[in-house]
Structures are given as C-alpha cells and as structure tokens.
Coordinates of C-alpha atoms in Angstrom, one line a residue:
M1 CA 0.1 0.0 0.1
S2 CA 3.0 2.7 0.5
D3 CA 4.5 1.5 -2.1
G4 CA 1.4 2.6 -4.5
H5 CA 1.2 5.5 -2.4
G6 CA 5.0 5.9 -3.0
F7 CA 4.3 5.7 -6.9
L8 CA 1.2 8.1 -6.6
Q9 CA 3.1 10.9 -5.0
H10 CA 6.0 10.7 -7.5
V11 CA 3.4 10.5 -10.3
L12 CA 1.6 13.5 -9.3
G13 CA 4.9 15.7 -8.8
G14 CA 6.1 14.7 -12.0
I15 CA 2.6 16.3 -13.4
T16 CA 3.3 19.1 -11.1
A17 CA 6.9 20.1 -11.9
F18 CA 5.7 19.9 -16.0
A19 CA 2.7 21.9 -15.4
E20 CA 5.4 24.4 -13.5
H21 CA 7.9 24.2 -16.5
Q22 CA 5.4 24.8 -18.8
F23 CA 3.8 27.6 -16.9
A24 CA 7.2 29.2 -16.4
E25 CA 8.3 28.9 -20.3
H26 CA 4.7 30.4 -21.4
R27 CA 5.3 33.6 -19.1
L28 CA 8.9 34.0 -20.7
N29 CA 7.6 33.6 -24.1
Q30 CA 5.4 36.4 -22.8
E31 CA 7.9 38.6 -21.5
R32 CA 10.1 38.9 -24.7
L33 CA 6.8 39.0 -26.8
V34 CA 6.3 42.2 -25.0
V35 CA 9.7 43.4 -25.2
M36 CA 10.1 42.6 -29.0
R37 CA 6.1 43.2 -29.6
E38 CA 7.6 46.8 -31.0
S39 CA 9.6 45.7 -33.9
I40 CA 7.4 42.6 -34.7
E41 CA 4.4 45.3 -35.9
R42 CA 7.4 47.3 -37.4
I43 CA 8.3 44.5 -39.5
V44 CA 5.1 42.9 -40.2
D45 CA 4.2 46.4 -41.5
A46 CA 7.1 46.4 -43.5
S47 CA 7.0 43.1 -45.0
E48 CA 3.4 41.6 -45.3
P49 CA 1.0 43.4 -43.1
R50 CA -2.2 40.4 -44.6
I51 CA 0.0 37.6 -42.1
R52 CA -1.7 39.3 -39.3
L53 CA -4.0 37.6 -40.0
V54 CA -2.3 33.9 -39.0
G55 CA -3.5 33.5 -35.4
D56 CA -0.4 33.2 -33.8
Y57 CA 2.0 35.8 -35.7
A58 CA 3.8 37.5 -33.0
E59 CA 4.7 33.8 -31.6
K60 CA 6.1 32.6 -35.0
L61 CA 7.8 35.6 -35.5
V62 CA 9.6 36.6 -32.1
D63 CA 12.6 34.1 -32.0
A64 CA 13.8 35.1 -35.7
V65 CA 13.3 38.9 -34.8
E66 CA 15.3 38.3 -31.7
T67 CA 18.3 36.9 -34.0
A68 CA 17.7 39.4 -36.4
S69 CA 17.6 42.2 -33.9
A70 CA 20.7 41.0 -32.2
H71 CA 22.4 41.1 -35.4
C72 CA 21.5 44.5 -35.6
E73 CA 22.8 46.0 -33.0
G74 CA 26.4 43.7 -33.6
V75 CA 26.3 45.6 -36.8
L76 CA 25.6 48.7 -35.0
R77 CA 28.4 48.4 -32.5
Q78 CA 31.2 47.5 -35.1
V79 CA 30.7 51.9 -35.8
P80 CA 33.1 54.1 -34.5
P81 CA 32.0 57.1 -33.0
A82 CA 30.2 59.5 -35.2
L83 CA 32.9 61.7 -37.4
A84 CA 33.1 65.7 -37.1
L85 CA 32.2 67.3 -40.2
G86 CA 32.8 71.0 -41.3
G87 CA 34.9 73.0 -43.6
R88 CA 37.8 72.6 -41.1
A89 CA 37.8 69.1 -40.0
W90 CA 37.8 69.1 -44.2
A91 CA 41.6 70.9 -44.0
R92 CA 42.3 69.1 -40.6
D93 CA 41.0 65.5 -41.6
P94 CA 42.6 62.8 -43.7
R95 CA 38.8 61.1 -43.7
V96 CA 36.8 64.0 -44.3
N97 CA 39.3 64.7 -47.5
A98 CA 38.9 61.7 -48.6
F99 CA 35.2 61.6 -48.7
F100 CA 34.4 64.8 -50.2
A101 CA 36.3 66.1 -52.8
T102 CA 36.5 70.3 -51.5
A103 CA 34.4 71.4 -48.6
D104 CA 32.0 73.4 -50.9
D105 CA 31.1 69.8 -51.4
L106 CA 30.9 69.0 -48.7
R107 CA 28.8 72.1 -47.6
A108 CA 27.0 71.7 -50.7
I109 CA 25.6 68.0 -49.4
L110 CA 24.5 69.3 -45.9
S111 CA 22.6 72.2 -46.8
G112 CA 20.4 69.7 -49.8
D113 CA 19.9 67.3 -47.8
P114 CA 15.7 68.3 -46.8
E115 CA 15.7 66.1 -43.7
V116 CA 18.6 67.6 -42.4
R117 CA 17.4 71.4 -43.1
A118 CA 14.1 70.1 -41.0
F119 CA 15.6 69.5 -38.6
F120 CA 17.5 72.6 -37.7
K121 CA 14.2 74.3 -38.4
E122 CA 12.1 72.2 -36.5
S123 CA 14.3 71.1 -33.7
G124 CA 16.4 74.2 -33.0
R125 CA 19.6 72.3 -31.9
P126 CA 22.6 73.8 -32.7
E127 CA 24.4 70.5 -33.9
C128 CA 22.9 67.1 -36.1
F129 CA 24.4 63.8 -36.0
A130 CA 23.3 61.8 -39.0
W131 CA 23.8 58.4 -40.8
M132 CA 25.8 58.6 -43.9
L133 CA 26.7 55.9 -46.9
M134 CA 28.9 56.9 -49.5
I135 CA 30.0 54.7 -52.4
K136 CA 33.2 54.1 -52.6
R137 CA 34.7 53.8 -56.0
E138 CA 37.9 53.0 -57.4
S139 CA 39.5 54.2 -60.9
E140 CA 43.2 52.9 -62.6
T141 CA 44.6 55.9 -63.4
F142 CA 48.3 56.4 -65.1
R143 CA 50.6 59.1 -64.3
T144 CA 54.6 60.2 -65.0
A145 CA 56.5 59.1 -61.5
L146 CA 60.5 58.8 -60.0
E147 CA 60.8 54.8 -59.2
G148 CA 65.3 54.7 -58.2
G149 CA 65.4 57.3 -58.6
M150 CA 64.6 57.5 -62.7
L151 CA 61.8 59.3 -64.1
V152 CA 59.6 56.6 -65.2
R153 CA 56.3 57.0 -67.8
E154 CA 52.7 55.7 -67.2
V155 CA 53.2 54.2 -63.8
R156 CA 49.4 52.1 -62.8
Q157 CA 47.8 54.1 -59.8
I158 CA 44.3 53.5 -58.3
Q159 CA 41.9 56.5 -57.5
I160 CA 40.1 56.0 -54.6
S161 CA 36.5 58.7 -54.7
F162 CA 33.2 58.4 -52.6
S163 CA 29.9 59.6 -54.5
D164 CA 26.1 59.4 -54.0
H165 CA 26.4 60.8 -50.6
R166 CA 23.1 60.3 -48.5
L167 CA 22.8 61.7 -45.2
F168 CA 19.4 59.5 -42.5
S169 CA 17.8 60.0 -39.6
P170 CA 19.5 62.8 -38.5
A171 CA 19.2 63.8 -34.6
A172 CA 20.0 65.3 -31.3
S173 CA 23.1 62.7 -30.0
E174 CA 24.9 60.0 -31.1
S175 CA 22.6 57.9 -28.4
E176 CA 19.5 58.9 -29.9
L177 CA 21.0 58.2 -33.5
R178 CA 22.5 54.3 -32.5
K179 CA 18.8 53.7 -31.4
E180 CA 16.6 54.9 -34.7
L181 CA 19.5 53.2 -36.6
Q182 CA 18.4 50.0 -35.0
K183 CA 15.0 50.5 -35.9
R184 CA 15.8 51.0 -39.6
L185 CA 18.1 48.0 -39.6
L186 CA 15.7 45.9 -39.5
V187 CA 13.1 47.8 -41.6
F188 CA 15.8 47.2 -43.8
L189 CA 15.4 43.4 -43.4
A190 CA 12.0 43.3 -43.3
T191 CA 12.3 44.6 -46.6
R192 CA 14.5 42.4 -47.2
A193 CA 12.1 39.6 -46.3
R194 CA 9.0 41.6 -49.0
D195 CA 11.5 41.4 -51.9
R196 CA 11.9 38.0 -51.5
I197 CA 7.8 37.4 -51.6
V198 CA 7.6 39.8 -54.6
E199 CA 10.3 38.1 -56.0
L200 CA 8.2 34.4 -55.5
R201 CA 5.4 35.8 -56.5
T202 CA 6.4 37.3 -59.9
R203 CA 7.6 33.8 -60.6
R204 CA 4.6 32.3 -60.0
E205 CA 2.8 34.8 -62.3
T206 CA 5.1 34.8 -64.9
L207 CA 4.7 30.5 -65.6
E208 CA 1.0 31.3 -65.0
E209 CA 1.2 33.7 -68.1
Q210 CA 3.1 31.0 -70.0
R211 CA 1.3 28.5 -69.4
R212 CA -1.7 30.0 -70.9
Q213 CA 0.7 31.0 -74.0
L214 CA 1.3 27.0 -74.6
R215 CA -2.1 26.8 -73.9
A216 CA -3.1 29.0 -76.3
Q217 CA -0.6 27.5 -78.8
L218 CA -1.7 24.1 -78.2
G219 CA -5.1 25.1 -78.7
A220 CA -4.7 26.9 -82.3
L221 CA -2.5 24.5 -83.2
R222 CA -4.5 21.0 -82.2
G223 CA -7.6 23.3 -84.3
N224 CA -5.4 23.4 -87.6
A225 CA -5.2 19.7 -87.2
H226 CA -8.5 18.8 -87.6
G227 CA -9.0 20.0 -91.7
P228 CA -8.0 17.9 -94.0
R229 CA -4.8 16.1 -94.5
P230 CA -2.2 13.5 -94.9
L231 CA -1.5 10.6 -92.6
P232 CA 0.5 12.1 -90.0
S233 CA 4.0 11.6 -89.8
S234 CA 7.4 12.2 -87.0
A235 CA 8.5 14.1 -89.8
D236 CA 5.4 16.1 -89.6
P237 CA 6.6 19.7 -88.6
D238 CA 3.5 20.5 -87.7
E239 CA 3.3 17.0 -85.4
R240 CA 7.1 18.3 -84.2
R241 CA 5.8 21.6 -82.9
L242 CA 3.3 19.7 -81.6
A243 CA 5.6 17.5 -79.3
E244 CA 7.6 20.2 -78.5
L245 CA 4.4 22.4 -76.9
E246 CA 3.7 19.8 -74.9
R247 CA 7.1 18.7 -73.9
R248 CA 7.3 22.7 -73.0
L249 CA 3.4 22.8 -71.8
E250 CA 5.1 20.1 -69.3
R251 CA 7.3 21.3 -67.9
T252 CA 6.0 24.4 -67.0
E253 CA 2.9 22.8 -65.1
Q254 CA 6.1 21.5 -62.7
D255 CA 7.4 24.6 -62.3
L256 CA 4.3 26.2 -61.9
A257 CA 3.4 23.8 -58.9
D258 CA 6.7 23.9 -57.1
A259 CA 6.6 27.8 -57.4
R260 CA 3.3 28.1 -56.1
K261 CA 4.1 25.4 -52.2
P262 CA 6.3 28.7 -51.3
L263 CA 3.1 31.2 -51.0
S264 CA 0.5 28.5 -50.7
T265 CA -1.2 29.9 -47.9
L266 CA -0.3 33.1 -45.6
D267 CA 1.3 31.6 -43.0
D268 CA 3.7 30.4 -46.1
Y269 CA 4.3 34.7 -46.2
L270 CA 4.9 34.6 -42.8
E271 CA 7.6 31.6 -42.9
Q272 CA 9.3 33.5 -46.4
V273 CA 9.9 36.8 -43.4
R274 CA 11.0 34.2 -40.5
R275 CA 13.3 32.5 -42.6
V276 CA 14.8 36.2 -43.9
L277 CA 15.3 37.5 -40.0
G278 CA 16.2 34.4 -39.3
Q279 CA 19.3 34.5 -41.2
P280 CA 20.2 38.3 -41.7
E281 CA 23.9 37.3 -42.0
S282 CA 22.8 36.6 -45.9
Y283 CA 20.9 40.0 -46.3
L284 CA 23.6 42.5 -44.2
R285 CA 26.8 42.3 -43.6
I286 CA 29.6 44.8 -42.2
R287 CA 33.2 44.5 -42.4
P288 CA 36.1 46.9 -41.7
L289 CA 38.1 48.7 -44.1
S290 CA 41.7 50.4 -44.0
L291 CA 43.0 52.3 -47.4
R292 CA 46.4 54.2 -47.1
I293 CA 46.0 57.6 -49.2
N294 CA 47.8 60.8 -49.8
R295 CA 45.7 64.1 -50.5
L296 CA 45.2 63.8 -53.6
G297 CA 43.2 59.8 -53.3
I298 CA 45.3 58.1 -54.7
K299 CA 46.2 54.4 -53.1
L300 CA 49.0 53.7 -51.4
A301 CA 51.0 50.2 -50.8
P302 CA 51.6 50.2 -46.4
D303 CA 55.1 50.8 -47.4
S304 CA 55.1 53.2 -49.7
P305 CA 57.4 55.9 -48.7
E306 CA 54.7 58.7 -50.4
P307 CA 53.4 60.7 -48.1
G308 CA 49.7 59.4 -46.8
E309 CA 47.6 59.0 -44.4
T310 CA 45.8 55.3 -43.2
I311 CA 42.2 56.1 -43.2
A312 CA 39.7 53.3 -41.4
L313 CA 36.4 52.5 -42.9
V314 CA 33.2 50.2 -42.5
E315 CA 31.6 48.4 -45.6
L316 CA 28.3 47.3 -45.0
T317 CA 27.2 45.2 -47.9
S318 CA 23.7 43.8 -48.6
L319 CA 23.3 40.7 -51.6
E320 CA 25.1 42.4 -54.0
E321 CA 25.6 46.6 -52.8
Q322 CA 28.0 47.9 -51.0
R323 CA 27.9 51.5 -49.9
I324 CA 30.6 52.7 -46.9
G325 CA 28.6 53.8 -44.1
V326 CA 29.7 56.8 -41.1
L327 CA 27.8 58.3 -38.4
V328 CA 28.7 62.1 -38.9
R329 CA 28.2 65.0 -36.3
F330 CA 28.3 68.6 -37.8
G331 CA 26.8 72.2 -36.8
R332 CA 24.6 74.7 -37.5
E333 CA 26.8 77.2 -39.7
E334 CA 28.4 74.2 -41.6
L335 CA 25.3 74.4 -43.9
S336 CA 24.9 77.7 -46.6
P337 CA 22.6 80.3 -45.3
D338 CA 20.0 78.9 -47.3
G339 CA 20.3 76.0 -45.6
A340 CA 20.9 76.8 -42.6
M341 CA 17.2 78.6 -42.4

C-alpha cells in the first residue's frame, strides 16, 4: 500500500513539475513578446501586413526577430563614433578630406538634404548627428613618377573617390541616432523579406502566363490539325511542333506547381519573413576596411614611402550592393545660409 502511495506521489510530483515548467516557459515567452512586440509590428508592416491574419503570428516571429535584432546591434557596435564634418575638418582630417572633393562640396551636400534642413528648423538644435552612406569607387589612372631615382612614365595608380552621399535619420545625439538606426536596420531586413515574397510571386505569375500562352498555342495547333491532311508522321512539322509544345507545357506545369508551394497560404508568407529575419547575415553584413591614401585620393601601398594617411572605414553589404557607412556630426554653421534656415 505504501509503495502504491509513493508511486502516486511520484507521478503527481512529476505532473506538478511539468506544469510549473510549462507555466514558466509560457511566462518567459510572454515577456519576450512584450519586449519585442514593437519590433515585430514594425517588421510586419514593412514586409507583409496580411500575416497578421495568422492567429499566432507574433509568437511564430519572435525568435527570428530576436535573432535579427541581435545581428543589427552587432553591426552597429562595429560602427565607430560620429565623425565631425565641416570646413576645418576637411582641411585637417584625412577621412573627411577623402570623402569630399572640396569643402564646398561638403557644405553643398549637408545643405541640400531636406531632412537635415527640417531637423535644424524644427529642433532649434545647434548640432546634428546623422548616418551617412556613400559609394566607394576605385578607378585606374596612369602618371609619371620617380622610381629608383629614375623618371618612369605611365605608372599605374588607383584613384579612390566617394560619391552618392546620402544622410539619414538626423538626431540630436549619437545615442538617439544609434537607437533609430537599430529600428531602421530591422525595417531594412523586413524589406528584404518583402522583396523575396515579390520575387516568388512574380515567378509564379510569370509561369502562369507562360502556361496560358502554351495552352493557347496548343489549342490553335490542334484546331488546325482537324482539317483534311495526309496521314501524320514524326517528320511532319506540325507534329514536331505539337510534341515540343506539349513537352514545354508539361515542364511549365511542374515548375508552376513548385512555384506555388512557397506562397500557398498566409502561413507560407509568414515563413518567408521568418526565414529572412532568422538569417540576417545573408542580407546585411559589415566589414572593416583600411586604406592608405594621399591628399589627392591616390591609393598607396602600406609600405610606400610617399606621404599619405591610413583611414579606417566600415563597408556594409546587402546582396550585391556595397556602401560605406559613417556616423557624422556637424553644426548648423556648416550649412549654407539658405540651408541653415
């Protein structure tokens, strides 16, 4: 009897422990959802809002959103502190000198940005922090140079230049800017998920149109075959054409069946978003770059005796696109009178 009572206590104890574990896990998941809820909703808005019709969409996304959020934080940790921009910095700082051809170009870029102008007008702040993206270009040129005490013509050199400067997320402080960039990077990953969905949908629609055209061509060819004609043979052009169209239609039908699988239901759309966010390194990467250049933007070898400066950069890559990313800061006085407002 006592053995039976002990066994019952053991079973009940196991059930209680299991229930407590399940409750603790549920509470932890709910806490995670509270923390990540804003990010989840922002990502859904930027990728595919219809997945909200999936009852437990937030629970299904929370793991992937946490992964993406941690990746974005890691990316931003590798971005150096804000770089001061301005006329004096252009004359003294080799990085600023490399990024802009002249001090006037620097001022024109700052003054021409509508978000920057709006920030100074609405905030009344004397200084602005922003995220600047640029394209780094390398072009091959030739020059005359001294090598070993001799004048050598047509010496190959690499010219480094930066173009397409764009400023994002003007803010009053660097900490505020980094918080905003965390949100923007998550939204960027969400747009990659949206692009993936559009790509899959476009492929499906293209195959549906191909199938429609093939069916129409087959129908027309079979209709012509009903008229009086000699006995068909494999050498008959119409028969060969008919056989080829049937083979193409069969392949298209199979390709279409495969293309429909990834987006058959709203759960499939959610899965596409989850996959992209769960593998953020495939869609957003950052790497450090170190360049030694002279004041004319010529790339120098690390051991070159020619005067130059080494500048450290970070390059962001998404799919096939690369941009140099820099946190920058500048005062209202660096804008032209019209831009400063």
